[in-house]
Short mmCIF file of C-alpha atoms in Angstrom, two decimals:
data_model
loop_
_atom_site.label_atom_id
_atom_site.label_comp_id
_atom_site.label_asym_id
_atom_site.label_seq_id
_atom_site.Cartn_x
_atom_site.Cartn_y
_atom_site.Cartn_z
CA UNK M 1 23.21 -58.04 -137.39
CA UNK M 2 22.93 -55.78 -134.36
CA UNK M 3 21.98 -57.36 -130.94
CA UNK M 4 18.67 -56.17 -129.19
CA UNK M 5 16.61 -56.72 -126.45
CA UNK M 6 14.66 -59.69 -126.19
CA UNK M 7 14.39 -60.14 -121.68
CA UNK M 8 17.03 -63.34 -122.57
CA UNK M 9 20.55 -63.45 -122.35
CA UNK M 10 22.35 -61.89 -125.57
CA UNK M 11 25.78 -61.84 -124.39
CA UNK M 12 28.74 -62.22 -126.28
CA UNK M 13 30.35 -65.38 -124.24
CA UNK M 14 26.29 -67.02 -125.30
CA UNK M 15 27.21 -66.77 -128.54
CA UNK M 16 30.76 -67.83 -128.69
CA UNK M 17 29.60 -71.09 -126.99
CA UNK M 18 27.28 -71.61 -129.61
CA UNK M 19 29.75 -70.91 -131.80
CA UNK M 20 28.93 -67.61 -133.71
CA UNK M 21 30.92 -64.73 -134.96
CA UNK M 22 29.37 -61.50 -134.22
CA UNK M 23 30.05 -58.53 -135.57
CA UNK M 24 32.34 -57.34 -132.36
CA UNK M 25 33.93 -60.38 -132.53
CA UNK M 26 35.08 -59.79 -135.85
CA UNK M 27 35.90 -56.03 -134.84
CA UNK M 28 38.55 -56.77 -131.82
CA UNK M 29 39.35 -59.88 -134.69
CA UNK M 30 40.60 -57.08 -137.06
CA UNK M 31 42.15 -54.90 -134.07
CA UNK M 32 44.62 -57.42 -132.58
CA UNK M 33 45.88 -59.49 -135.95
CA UNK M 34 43.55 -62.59 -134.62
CA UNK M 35 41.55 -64.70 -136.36
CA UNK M 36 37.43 -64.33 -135.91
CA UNK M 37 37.77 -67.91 -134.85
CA UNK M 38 40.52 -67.47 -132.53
CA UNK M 39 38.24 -64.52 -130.71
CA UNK M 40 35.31 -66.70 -130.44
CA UNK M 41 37.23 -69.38 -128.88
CA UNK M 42 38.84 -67.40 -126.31
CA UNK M 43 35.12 -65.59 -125.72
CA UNK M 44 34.08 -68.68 -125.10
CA UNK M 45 36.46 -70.67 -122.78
CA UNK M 46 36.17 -67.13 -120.76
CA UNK M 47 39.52 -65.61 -121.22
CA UNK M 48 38.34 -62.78 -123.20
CA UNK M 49 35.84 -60.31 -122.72
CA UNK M 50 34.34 -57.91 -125.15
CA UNK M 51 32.18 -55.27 -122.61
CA UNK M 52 29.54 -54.14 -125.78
CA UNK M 53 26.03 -53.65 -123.80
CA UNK M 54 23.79 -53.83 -126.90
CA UNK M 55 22.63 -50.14 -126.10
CA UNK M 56 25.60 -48.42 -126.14
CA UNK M 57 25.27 -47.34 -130.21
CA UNK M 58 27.88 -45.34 -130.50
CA UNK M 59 30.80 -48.36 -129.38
CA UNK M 60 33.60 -49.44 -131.04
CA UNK M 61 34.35 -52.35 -129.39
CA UNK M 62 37.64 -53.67 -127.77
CA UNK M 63 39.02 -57.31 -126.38
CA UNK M 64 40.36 -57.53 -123.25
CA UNK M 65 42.01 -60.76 -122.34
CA UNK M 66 45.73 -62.13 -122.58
CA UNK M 67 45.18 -63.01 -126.64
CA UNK M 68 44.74 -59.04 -126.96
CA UNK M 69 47.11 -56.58 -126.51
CA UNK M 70 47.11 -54.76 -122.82
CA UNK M 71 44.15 -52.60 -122.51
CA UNK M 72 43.99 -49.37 -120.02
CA UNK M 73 41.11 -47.36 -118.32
CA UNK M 74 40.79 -44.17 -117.35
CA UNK M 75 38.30 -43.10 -114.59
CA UNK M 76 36.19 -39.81 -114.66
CA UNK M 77 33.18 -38.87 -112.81
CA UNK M 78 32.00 -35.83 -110.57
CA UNK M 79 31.55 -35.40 -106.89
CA UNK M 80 29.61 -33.81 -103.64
CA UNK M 81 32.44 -31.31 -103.72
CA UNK M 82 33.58 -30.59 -107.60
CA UNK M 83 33.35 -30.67 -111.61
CA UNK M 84 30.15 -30.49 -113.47
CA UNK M 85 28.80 -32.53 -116.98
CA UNK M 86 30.77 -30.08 -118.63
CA UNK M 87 33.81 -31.09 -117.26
CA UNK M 88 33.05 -34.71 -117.17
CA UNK M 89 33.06 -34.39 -121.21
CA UNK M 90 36.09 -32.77 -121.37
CA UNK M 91 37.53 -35.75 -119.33
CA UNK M 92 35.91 -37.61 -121.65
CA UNK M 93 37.62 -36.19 -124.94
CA UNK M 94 40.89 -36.23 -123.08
CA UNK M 95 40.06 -39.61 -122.46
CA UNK M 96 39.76 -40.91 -126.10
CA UNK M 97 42.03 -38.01 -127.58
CA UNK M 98 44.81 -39.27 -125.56
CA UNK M 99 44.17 -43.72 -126.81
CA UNK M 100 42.75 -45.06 -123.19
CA UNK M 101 40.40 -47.94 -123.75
CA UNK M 102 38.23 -47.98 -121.75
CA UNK M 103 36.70 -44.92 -118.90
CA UNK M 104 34.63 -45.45 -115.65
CA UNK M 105 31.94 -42.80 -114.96
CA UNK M 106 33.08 -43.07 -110.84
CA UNK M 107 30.20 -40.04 -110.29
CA UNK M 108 28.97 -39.74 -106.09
CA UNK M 109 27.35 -36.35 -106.57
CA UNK M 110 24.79 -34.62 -108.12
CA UNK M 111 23.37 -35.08 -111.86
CA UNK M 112 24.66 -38.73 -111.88
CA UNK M 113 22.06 -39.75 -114.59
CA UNK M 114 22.49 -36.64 -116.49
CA UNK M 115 26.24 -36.78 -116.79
CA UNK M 116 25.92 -40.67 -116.87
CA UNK M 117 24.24 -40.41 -119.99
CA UNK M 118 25.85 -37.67 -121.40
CA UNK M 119 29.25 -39.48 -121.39
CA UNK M 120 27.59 -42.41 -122.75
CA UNK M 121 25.84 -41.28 -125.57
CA UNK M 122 29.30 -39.48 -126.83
CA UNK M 123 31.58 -42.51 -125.85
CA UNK M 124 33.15 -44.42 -128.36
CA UNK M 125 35.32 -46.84 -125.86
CA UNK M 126 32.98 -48.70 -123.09
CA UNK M 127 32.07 -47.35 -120.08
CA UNK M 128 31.83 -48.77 -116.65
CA UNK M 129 30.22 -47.86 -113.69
CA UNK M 130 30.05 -48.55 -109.55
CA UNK M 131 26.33 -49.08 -109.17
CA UNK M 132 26.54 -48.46 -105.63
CA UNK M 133 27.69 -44.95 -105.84
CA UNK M 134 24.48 -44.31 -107.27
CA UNK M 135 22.60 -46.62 -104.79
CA UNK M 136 24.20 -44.33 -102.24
CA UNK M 137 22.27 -41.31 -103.50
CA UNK M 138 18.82 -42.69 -102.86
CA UNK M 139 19.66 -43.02 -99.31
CA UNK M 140 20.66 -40.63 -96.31
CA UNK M 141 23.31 -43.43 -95.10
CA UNK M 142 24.05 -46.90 -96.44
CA UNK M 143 22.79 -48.71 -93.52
CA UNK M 144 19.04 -47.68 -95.34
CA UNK M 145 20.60 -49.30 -98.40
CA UNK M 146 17.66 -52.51 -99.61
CA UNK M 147 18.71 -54.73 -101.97
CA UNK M 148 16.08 -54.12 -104.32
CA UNK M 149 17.26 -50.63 -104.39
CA UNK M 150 20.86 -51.88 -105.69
CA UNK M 151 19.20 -54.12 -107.89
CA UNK M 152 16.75 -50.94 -109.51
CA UNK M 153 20.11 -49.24 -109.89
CA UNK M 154 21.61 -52.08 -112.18
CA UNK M 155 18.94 -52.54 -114.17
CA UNK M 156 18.59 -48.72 -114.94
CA UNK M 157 22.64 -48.31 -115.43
CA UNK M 158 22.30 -51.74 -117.83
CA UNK M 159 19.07 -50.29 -119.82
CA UNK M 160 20.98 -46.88 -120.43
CA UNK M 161 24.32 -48.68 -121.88
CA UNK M 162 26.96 -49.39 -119.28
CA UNK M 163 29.11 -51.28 -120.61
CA UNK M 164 30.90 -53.31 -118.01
CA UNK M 165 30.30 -52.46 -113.60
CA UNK M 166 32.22 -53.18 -110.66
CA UNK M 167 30.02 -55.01 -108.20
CA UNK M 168 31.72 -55.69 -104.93
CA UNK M 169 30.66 -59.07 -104.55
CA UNK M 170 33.32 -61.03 -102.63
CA UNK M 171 33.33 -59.63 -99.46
CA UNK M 172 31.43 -61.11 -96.69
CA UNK M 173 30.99 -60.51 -93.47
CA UNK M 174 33.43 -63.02 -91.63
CA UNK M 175 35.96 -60.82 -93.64
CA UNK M 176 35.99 -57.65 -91.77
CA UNK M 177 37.37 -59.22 -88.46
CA UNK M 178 40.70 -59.55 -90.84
CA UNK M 179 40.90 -55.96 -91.54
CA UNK M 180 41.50 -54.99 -88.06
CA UNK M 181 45.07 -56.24 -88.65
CA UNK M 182 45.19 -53.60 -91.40
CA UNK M 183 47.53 -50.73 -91.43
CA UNK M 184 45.03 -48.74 -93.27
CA UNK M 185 41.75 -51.02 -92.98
CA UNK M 186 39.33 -50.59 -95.83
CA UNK M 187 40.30 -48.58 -98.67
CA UNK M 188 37.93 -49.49 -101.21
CA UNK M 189 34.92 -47.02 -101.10
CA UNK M 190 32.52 -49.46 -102.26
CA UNK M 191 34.52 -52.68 -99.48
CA UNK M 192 33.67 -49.98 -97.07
CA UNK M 193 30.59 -49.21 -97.39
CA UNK M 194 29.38 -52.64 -97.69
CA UNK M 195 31.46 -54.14 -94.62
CA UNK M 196 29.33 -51.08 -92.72
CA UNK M 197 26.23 -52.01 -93.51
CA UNK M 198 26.70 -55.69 -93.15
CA UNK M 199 27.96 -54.80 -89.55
CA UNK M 200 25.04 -53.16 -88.81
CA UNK M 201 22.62 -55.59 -90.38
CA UNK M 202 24.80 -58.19 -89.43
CA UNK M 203 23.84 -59.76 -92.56
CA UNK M 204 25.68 -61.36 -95.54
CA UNK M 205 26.42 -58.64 -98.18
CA UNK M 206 23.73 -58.42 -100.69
CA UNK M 207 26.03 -58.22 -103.70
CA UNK M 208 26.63 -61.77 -102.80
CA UNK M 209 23.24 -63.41 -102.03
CA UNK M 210 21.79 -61.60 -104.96
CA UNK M 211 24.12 -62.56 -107.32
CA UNK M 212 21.89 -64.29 -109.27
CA UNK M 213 19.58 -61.27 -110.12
CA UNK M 214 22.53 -59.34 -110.75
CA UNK M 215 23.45 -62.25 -113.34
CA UNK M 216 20.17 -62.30 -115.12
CA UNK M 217 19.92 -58.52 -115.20
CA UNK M 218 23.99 -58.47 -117.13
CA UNK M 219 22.55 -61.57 -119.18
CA UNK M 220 19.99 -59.92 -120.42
CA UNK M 221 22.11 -56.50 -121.67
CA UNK M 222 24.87 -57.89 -121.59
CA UNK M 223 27.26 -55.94 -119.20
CA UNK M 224 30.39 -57.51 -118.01
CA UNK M 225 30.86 -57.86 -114.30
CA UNK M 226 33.86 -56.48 -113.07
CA UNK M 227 34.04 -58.28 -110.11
CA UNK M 228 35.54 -55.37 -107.28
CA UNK M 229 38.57 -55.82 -104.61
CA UNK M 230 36.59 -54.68 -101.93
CA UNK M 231 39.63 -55.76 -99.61
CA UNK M 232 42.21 -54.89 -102.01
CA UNK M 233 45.80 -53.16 -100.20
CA UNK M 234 45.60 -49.28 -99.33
CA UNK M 235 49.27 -49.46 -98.52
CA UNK M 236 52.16 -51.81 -98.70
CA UNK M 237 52.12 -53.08 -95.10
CA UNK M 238 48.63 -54.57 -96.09
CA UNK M 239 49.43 -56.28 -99.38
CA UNK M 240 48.93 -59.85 -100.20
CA UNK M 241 47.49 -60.09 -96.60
CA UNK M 242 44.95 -62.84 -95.17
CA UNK M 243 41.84 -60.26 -95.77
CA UNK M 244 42.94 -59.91 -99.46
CA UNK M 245 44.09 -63.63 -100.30
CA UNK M 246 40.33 -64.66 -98.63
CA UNK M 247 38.40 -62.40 -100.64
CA UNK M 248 40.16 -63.65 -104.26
CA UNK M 249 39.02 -66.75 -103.37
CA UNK M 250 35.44 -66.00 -103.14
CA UNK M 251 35.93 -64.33 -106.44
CA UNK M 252 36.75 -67.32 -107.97
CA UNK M 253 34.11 -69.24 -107.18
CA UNK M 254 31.72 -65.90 -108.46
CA UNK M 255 33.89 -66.36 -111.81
CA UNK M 256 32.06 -69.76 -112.48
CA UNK M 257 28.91 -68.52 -111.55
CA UNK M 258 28.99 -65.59 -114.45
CA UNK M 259 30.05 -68.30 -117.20
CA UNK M 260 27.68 -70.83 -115.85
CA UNK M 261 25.17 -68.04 -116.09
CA UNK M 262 26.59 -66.71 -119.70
CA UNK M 263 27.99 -63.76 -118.53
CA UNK M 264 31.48 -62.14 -119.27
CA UNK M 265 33.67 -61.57 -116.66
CA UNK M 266 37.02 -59.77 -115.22
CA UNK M 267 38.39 -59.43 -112.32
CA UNK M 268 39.92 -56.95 -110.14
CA UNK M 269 42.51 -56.28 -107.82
CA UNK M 270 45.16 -54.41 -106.22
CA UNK M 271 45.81 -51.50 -105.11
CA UNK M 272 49.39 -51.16 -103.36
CA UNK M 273 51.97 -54.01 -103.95
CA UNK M 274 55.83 -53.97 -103.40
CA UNK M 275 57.32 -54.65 -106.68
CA UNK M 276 58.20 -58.02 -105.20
CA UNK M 277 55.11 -59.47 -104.51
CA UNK M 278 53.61 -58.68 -108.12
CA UNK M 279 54.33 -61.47 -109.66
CA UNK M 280 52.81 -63.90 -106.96
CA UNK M 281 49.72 -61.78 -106.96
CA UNK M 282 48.77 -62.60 -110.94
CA UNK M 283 50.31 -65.64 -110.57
CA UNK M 284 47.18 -66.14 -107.41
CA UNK M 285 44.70 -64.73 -109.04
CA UNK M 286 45.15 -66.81 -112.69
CA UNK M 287 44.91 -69.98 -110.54
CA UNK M 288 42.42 -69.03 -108.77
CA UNK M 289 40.02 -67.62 -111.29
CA UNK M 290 41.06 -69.81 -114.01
CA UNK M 291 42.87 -67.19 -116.14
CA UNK M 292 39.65 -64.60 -116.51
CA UNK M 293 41.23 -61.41 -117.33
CA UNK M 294 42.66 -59.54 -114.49
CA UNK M 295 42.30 -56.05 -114.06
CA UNK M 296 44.32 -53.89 -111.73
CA UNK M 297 44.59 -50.86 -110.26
CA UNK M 298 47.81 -49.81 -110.77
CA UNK M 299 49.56 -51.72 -108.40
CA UNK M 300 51.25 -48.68 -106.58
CA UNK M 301 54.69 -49.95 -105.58
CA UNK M 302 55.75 -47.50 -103.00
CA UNK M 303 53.69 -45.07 -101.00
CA UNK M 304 56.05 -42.14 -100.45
CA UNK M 305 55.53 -40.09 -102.91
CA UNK M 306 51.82 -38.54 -103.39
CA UNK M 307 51.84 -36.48 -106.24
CA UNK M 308 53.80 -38.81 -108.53
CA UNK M 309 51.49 -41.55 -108.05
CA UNK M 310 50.45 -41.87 -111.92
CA UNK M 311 54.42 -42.69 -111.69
CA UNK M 312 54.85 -44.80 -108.98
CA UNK M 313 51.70 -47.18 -109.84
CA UNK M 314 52.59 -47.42 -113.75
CA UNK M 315 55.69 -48.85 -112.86
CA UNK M 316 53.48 -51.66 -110.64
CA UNK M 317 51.08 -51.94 -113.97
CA UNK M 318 54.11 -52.77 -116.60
CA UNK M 319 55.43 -55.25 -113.82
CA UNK M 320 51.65 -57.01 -113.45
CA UNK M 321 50.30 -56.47 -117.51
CA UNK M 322 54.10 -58.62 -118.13
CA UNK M 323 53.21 -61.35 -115.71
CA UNK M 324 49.99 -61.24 -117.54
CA UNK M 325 47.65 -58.85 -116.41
CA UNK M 326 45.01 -57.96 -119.39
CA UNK M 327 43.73 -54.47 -118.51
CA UNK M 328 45.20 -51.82 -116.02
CA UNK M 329 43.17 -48.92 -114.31
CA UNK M 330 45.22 -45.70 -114.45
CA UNK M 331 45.90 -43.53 -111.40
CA UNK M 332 46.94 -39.86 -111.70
CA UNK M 333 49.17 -37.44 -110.19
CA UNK M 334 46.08 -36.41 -107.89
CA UNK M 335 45.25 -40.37 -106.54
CA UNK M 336 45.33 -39.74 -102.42
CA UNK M 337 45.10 -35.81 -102.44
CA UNK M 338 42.03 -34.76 -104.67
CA UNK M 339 39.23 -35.23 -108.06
CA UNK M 340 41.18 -35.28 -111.22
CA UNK M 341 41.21 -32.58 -113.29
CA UNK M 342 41.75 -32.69 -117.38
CA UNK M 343 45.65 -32.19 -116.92
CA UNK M 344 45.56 -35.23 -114.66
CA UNK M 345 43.62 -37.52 -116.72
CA UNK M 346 45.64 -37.30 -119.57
CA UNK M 347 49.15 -37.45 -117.16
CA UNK M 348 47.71 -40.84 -115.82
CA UNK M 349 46.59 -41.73 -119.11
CA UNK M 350 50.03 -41.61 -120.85
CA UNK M 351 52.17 -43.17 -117.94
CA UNK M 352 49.54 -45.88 -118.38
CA UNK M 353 49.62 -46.54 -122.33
CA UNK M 354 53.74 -46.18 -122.00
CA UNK M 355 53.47 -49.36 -119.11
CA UNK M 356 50.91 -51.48 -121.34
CA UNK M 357 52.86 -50.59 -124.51
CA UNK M 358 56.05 -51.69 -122.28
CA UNK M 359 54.52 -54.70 -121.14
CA UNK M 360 53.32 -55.74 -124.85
CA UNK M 361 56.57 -56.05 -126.00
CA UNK M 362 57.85 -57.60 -123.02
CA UNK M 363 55.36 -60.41 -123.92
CA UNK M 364 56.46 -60.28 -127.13
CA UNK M 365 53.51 -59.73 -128.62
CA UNK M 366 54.06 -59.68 -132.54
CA UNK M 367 53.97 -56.28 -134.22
CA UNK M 368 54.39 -54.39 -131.04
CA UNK M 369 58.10 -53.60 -130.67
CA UNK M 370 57.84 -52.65 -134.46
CA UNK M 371 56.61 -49.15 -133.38
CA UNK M 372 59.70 -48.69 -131.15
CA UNK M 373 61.97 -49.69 -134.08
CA UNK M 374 60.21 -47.11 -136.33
CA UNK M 375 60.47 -44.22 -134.27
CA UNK M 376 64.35 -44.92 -133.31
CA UNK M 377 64.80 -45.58 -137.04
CA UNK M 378 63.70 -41.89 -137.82
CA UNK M 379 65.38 -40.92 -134.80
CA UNK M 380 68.55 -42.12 -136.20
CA UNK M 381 67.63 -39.67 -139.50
CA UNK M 382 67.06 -36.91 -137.61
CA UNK M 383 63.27 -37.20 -139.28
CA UNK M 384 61.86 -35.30 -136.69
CA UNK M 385 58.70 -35.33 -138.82
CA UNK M 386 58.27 -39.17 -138.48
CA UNK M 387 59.27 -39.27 -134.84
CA UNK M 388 56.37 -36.95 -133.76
CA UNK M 389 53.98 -38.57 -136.03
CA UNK M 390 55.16 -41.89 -134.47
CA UNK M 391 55.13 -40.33 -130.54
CA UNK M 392 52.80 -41.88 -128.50
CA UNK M 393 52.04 -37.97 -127.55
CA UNK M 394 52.56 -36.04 -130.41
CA UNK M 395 51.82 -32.91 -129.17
CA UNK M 396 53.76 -33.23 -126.28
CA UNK M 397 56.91 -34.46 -128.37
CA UNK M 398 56.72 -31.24 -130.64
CA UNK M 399 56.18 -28.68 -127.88
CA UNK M 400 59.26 -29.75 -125.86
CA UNK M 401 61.27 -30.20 -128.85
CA UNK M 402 60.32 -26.65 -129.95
CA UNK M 403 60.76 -25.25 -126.13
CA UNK M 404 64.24 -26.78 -126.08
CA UNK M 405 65.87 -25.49 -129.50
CA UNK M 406 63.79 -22.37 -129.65
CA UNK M 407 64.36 -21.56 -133.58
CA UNK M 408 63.17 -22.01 -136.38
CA UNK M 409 65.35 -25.04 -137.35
CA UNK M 410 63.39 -26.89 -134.56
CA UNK M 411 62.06 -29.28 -137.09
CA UNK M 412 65.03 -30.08 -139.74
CA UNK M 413 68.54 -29.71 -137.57
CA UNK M 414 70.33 -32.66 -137.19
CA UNK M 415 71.01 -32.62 -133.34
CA UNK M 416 68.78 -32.23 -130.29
CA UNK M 417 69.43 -29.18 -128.05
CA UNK M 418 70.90 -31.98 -125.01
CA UNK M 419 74.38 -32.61 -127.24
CA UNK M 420 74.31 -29.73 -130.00
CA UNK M 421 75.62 -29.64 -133.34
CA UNK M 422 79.37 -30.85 -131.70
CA UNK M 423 78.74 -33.68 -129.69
CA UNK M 424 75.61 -35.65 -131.47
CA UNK M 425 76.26 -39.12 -130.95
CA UNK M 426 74.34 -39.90 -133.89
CA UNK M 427 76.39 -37.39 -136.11
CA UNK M 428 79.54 -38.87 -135.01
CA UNK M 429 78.04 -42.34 -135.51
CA UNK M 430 77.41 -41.57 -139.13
CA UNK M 431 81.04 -39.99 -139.62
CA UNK M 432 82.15 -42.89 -138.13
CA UNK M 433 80.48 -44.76 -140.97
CA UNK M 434 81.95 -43.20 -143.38
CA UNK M 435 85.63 -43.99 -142.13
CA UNK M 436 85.07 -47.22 -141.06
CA UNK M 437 83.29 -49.14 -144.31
CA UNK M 438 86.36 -50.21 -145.53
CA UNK M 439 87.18 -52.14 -142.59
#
């Protein structure tokens, strides 16, 4: 029976304590080989999340937690200087065409209800927002910025569908003084524009004495708080630093606060981490937020080359979604140098579902290295057929397999272009066979 609004909490982690199945439970249930039980039970304790706002219609829902296989999200959204609705949905198909699992509408120019609505109305994977970006349009400058106004944008965001928002609720204002230590301070648009209005206030930040209206709003739609690294590393020099480590801790004690209140819950964090420091940085976070999915961005390992940075952060994400990470936020080739275009999205969106697909069977998640042992086994056959059928890109497979051989043979010879008919491996594999079965 479909959820509606009745001005009372309906969320998903309500139920689960109460101990009924809904029908999204039973949906991710059916997705990830789990019991209906099992997904209750893991709603319920807080270690999964299902983000299903009960007016998002057209949603087929997904589990994100470390019971589910590793989800990804791809951001979209407009700004002041670029792209249009128009190109927003074309993200948007690239977005589901290409298997990401979730998308952020990360709009901060003009039309953002238009295009907001737009992308949710045709989006079958849930969609998050930043309220504040929107909060920012009301205003000439963020020190005008009222609380009620942030709260007017949740409620209108959560009564149009969004799925799951980042609130940036952990900063505070004895935090800033430990950014000045920073090689590249505040990276986090939303960390920054908070820690400038509290400095000019020189007030607490409003995300954080308001919680509790932001709670009862996400209660009663129920969105799942995303609760935002305001502080999170721009750079390597600042990972894992004082500034970071002090604003996880907050979020931990916010964690309790959304299940005490019935509200689902993730976390995020960084941002740029040395491939060393990974592991202690899930490891932190589990502890401290008693093992409510983590969700990170990236983490970039090495900041030297822009351009490649859908490469250089999806080897951070397989590193963090294998310590146990549950959901990683893709970055593309543009991250540091410009607004996404379609090409982008779906570059950042396959280096990302190659690093959670990496990380699944690194975790040993049953079922998921039986893809890999498909496609090598029509590999092995020269089945080319199977193998693009079986490619995580299809499309992509075929064209460079077609660009390489250029004939028509492209899709029955028995020998890549990289070896030839001569020196296949493979071919002298199976020859090999043939004159060694008697020994």
């Amino acid at each position: 029976m479909p959820r509606t609004y009745t001005g009372k909490n309906v969320t998903l982690l309500t139920l689960a304590r109460q101990g009924i199945i809904s029908e999204e439970m039973r949906q991710v249930a059916e997705k990830e080989n789990l019991s209906p039980q099992m997904v209750m039970e893991e709603i319920a304790i807080g270690r999964l999340t299902i983000p299903a706002n009960i007016n998002h219609k057209s949603l087929k829902p997904i589990g994100i937690g470390s019971a589910c296989t590793v989800k990804i999200n791809a951001n979209i959204g407009n700004s002041s200087l670029c792209s249009d609705e128009t190109c927003e949905l074309e993200k948007l198909d690239i977005t589901v065409r290409y298997g990401a699992d979730t998308v952020m509408d990360l709009s901060t120019g003009a039309d953002i209800n238009k295009i907001r609505a737009a992308i949710i109305d045709q989006s079958p994977i849930p969609v998050g927002t930043v309220p504040l970006y929107q909060a920012m349009e009301i205003v000439e400058k963020v020190t005008d910025l009222t609380p009620e106004m942030f709260l007017e944008v949740i409620e209108d965001q959560a009564s149009h569908g969004v799925d799951f928002m980042t609130i940036h609720c952990g900063l505070l204002l004895k935090h800033i003084a430990l950014t000045k230590k920073r090689l590249t301070g505040i990276v986090s648009r939303g960390g920054s524009l908070l820690a400038e209005w509290m400095a000019f206030h020189k007030k607490e930040n409003f995300c954080y004495t308001h919680f509790d209206q932001i709670l009862e709003i996400a209660g009663r739609y129920d969105v799942t708080l995303s609760l935002g690294d305001g502080l999170r590393p721009g750079c390597l020099a600042d990972a894992t630093d004082e500034a970071q480590i002090a604003e996880l801790n907050v979020l931990g004690g916010l964690v309790q606060r959304c299940w005490d209140a019935g509200v689902q819950v993730i976390v995020e964090g960084p941002g740029h981490v040395p491939m060393h420091q990974i592991e202690q940085n899930i490891r932190m976070q589990q502890e401290i937020c008693q093992n409510a999915p983590f969700y990170v961005l990236g983490p970039i390992v090495t900041d030297v080359a822009p351009g490649y940075d859908h490469i250089t952060s999806s080897i951070g994400a397989a590193m963090a979604a294998w310590y146990g990470a549950s959901f990683l936020c893709y970055v593309t080739p543009k991250e540091h140098l410009g607004l996404p275009g379609p090409e982008d999205v779906r570059q950042g969106i396959m280096a990302y579902r190659i690093a959670a697909h990496a990380a699944d069977v690194a975790r040993q998640r049953p079922g998921a290295r039986d893809w890999d042992d498909k496609l090598s086994a029509a590999r092995y056959k020269f089945d080319w057929a199977k193998q693009f059928e079986l490619a995580m890109d299809p499309e992509r497979a075929r064209d460079l397999r077609e660009e390489s051989l250029n004939f028509q043979e492209h899709g029955t010879s028995q020998f890549c272009s990289m070896c030839g008919p001569k020196f296949c491996a493979m071919n002298i594999t199976r020859r090999l066979e043939k004159l060694t079965k008697d020994m």
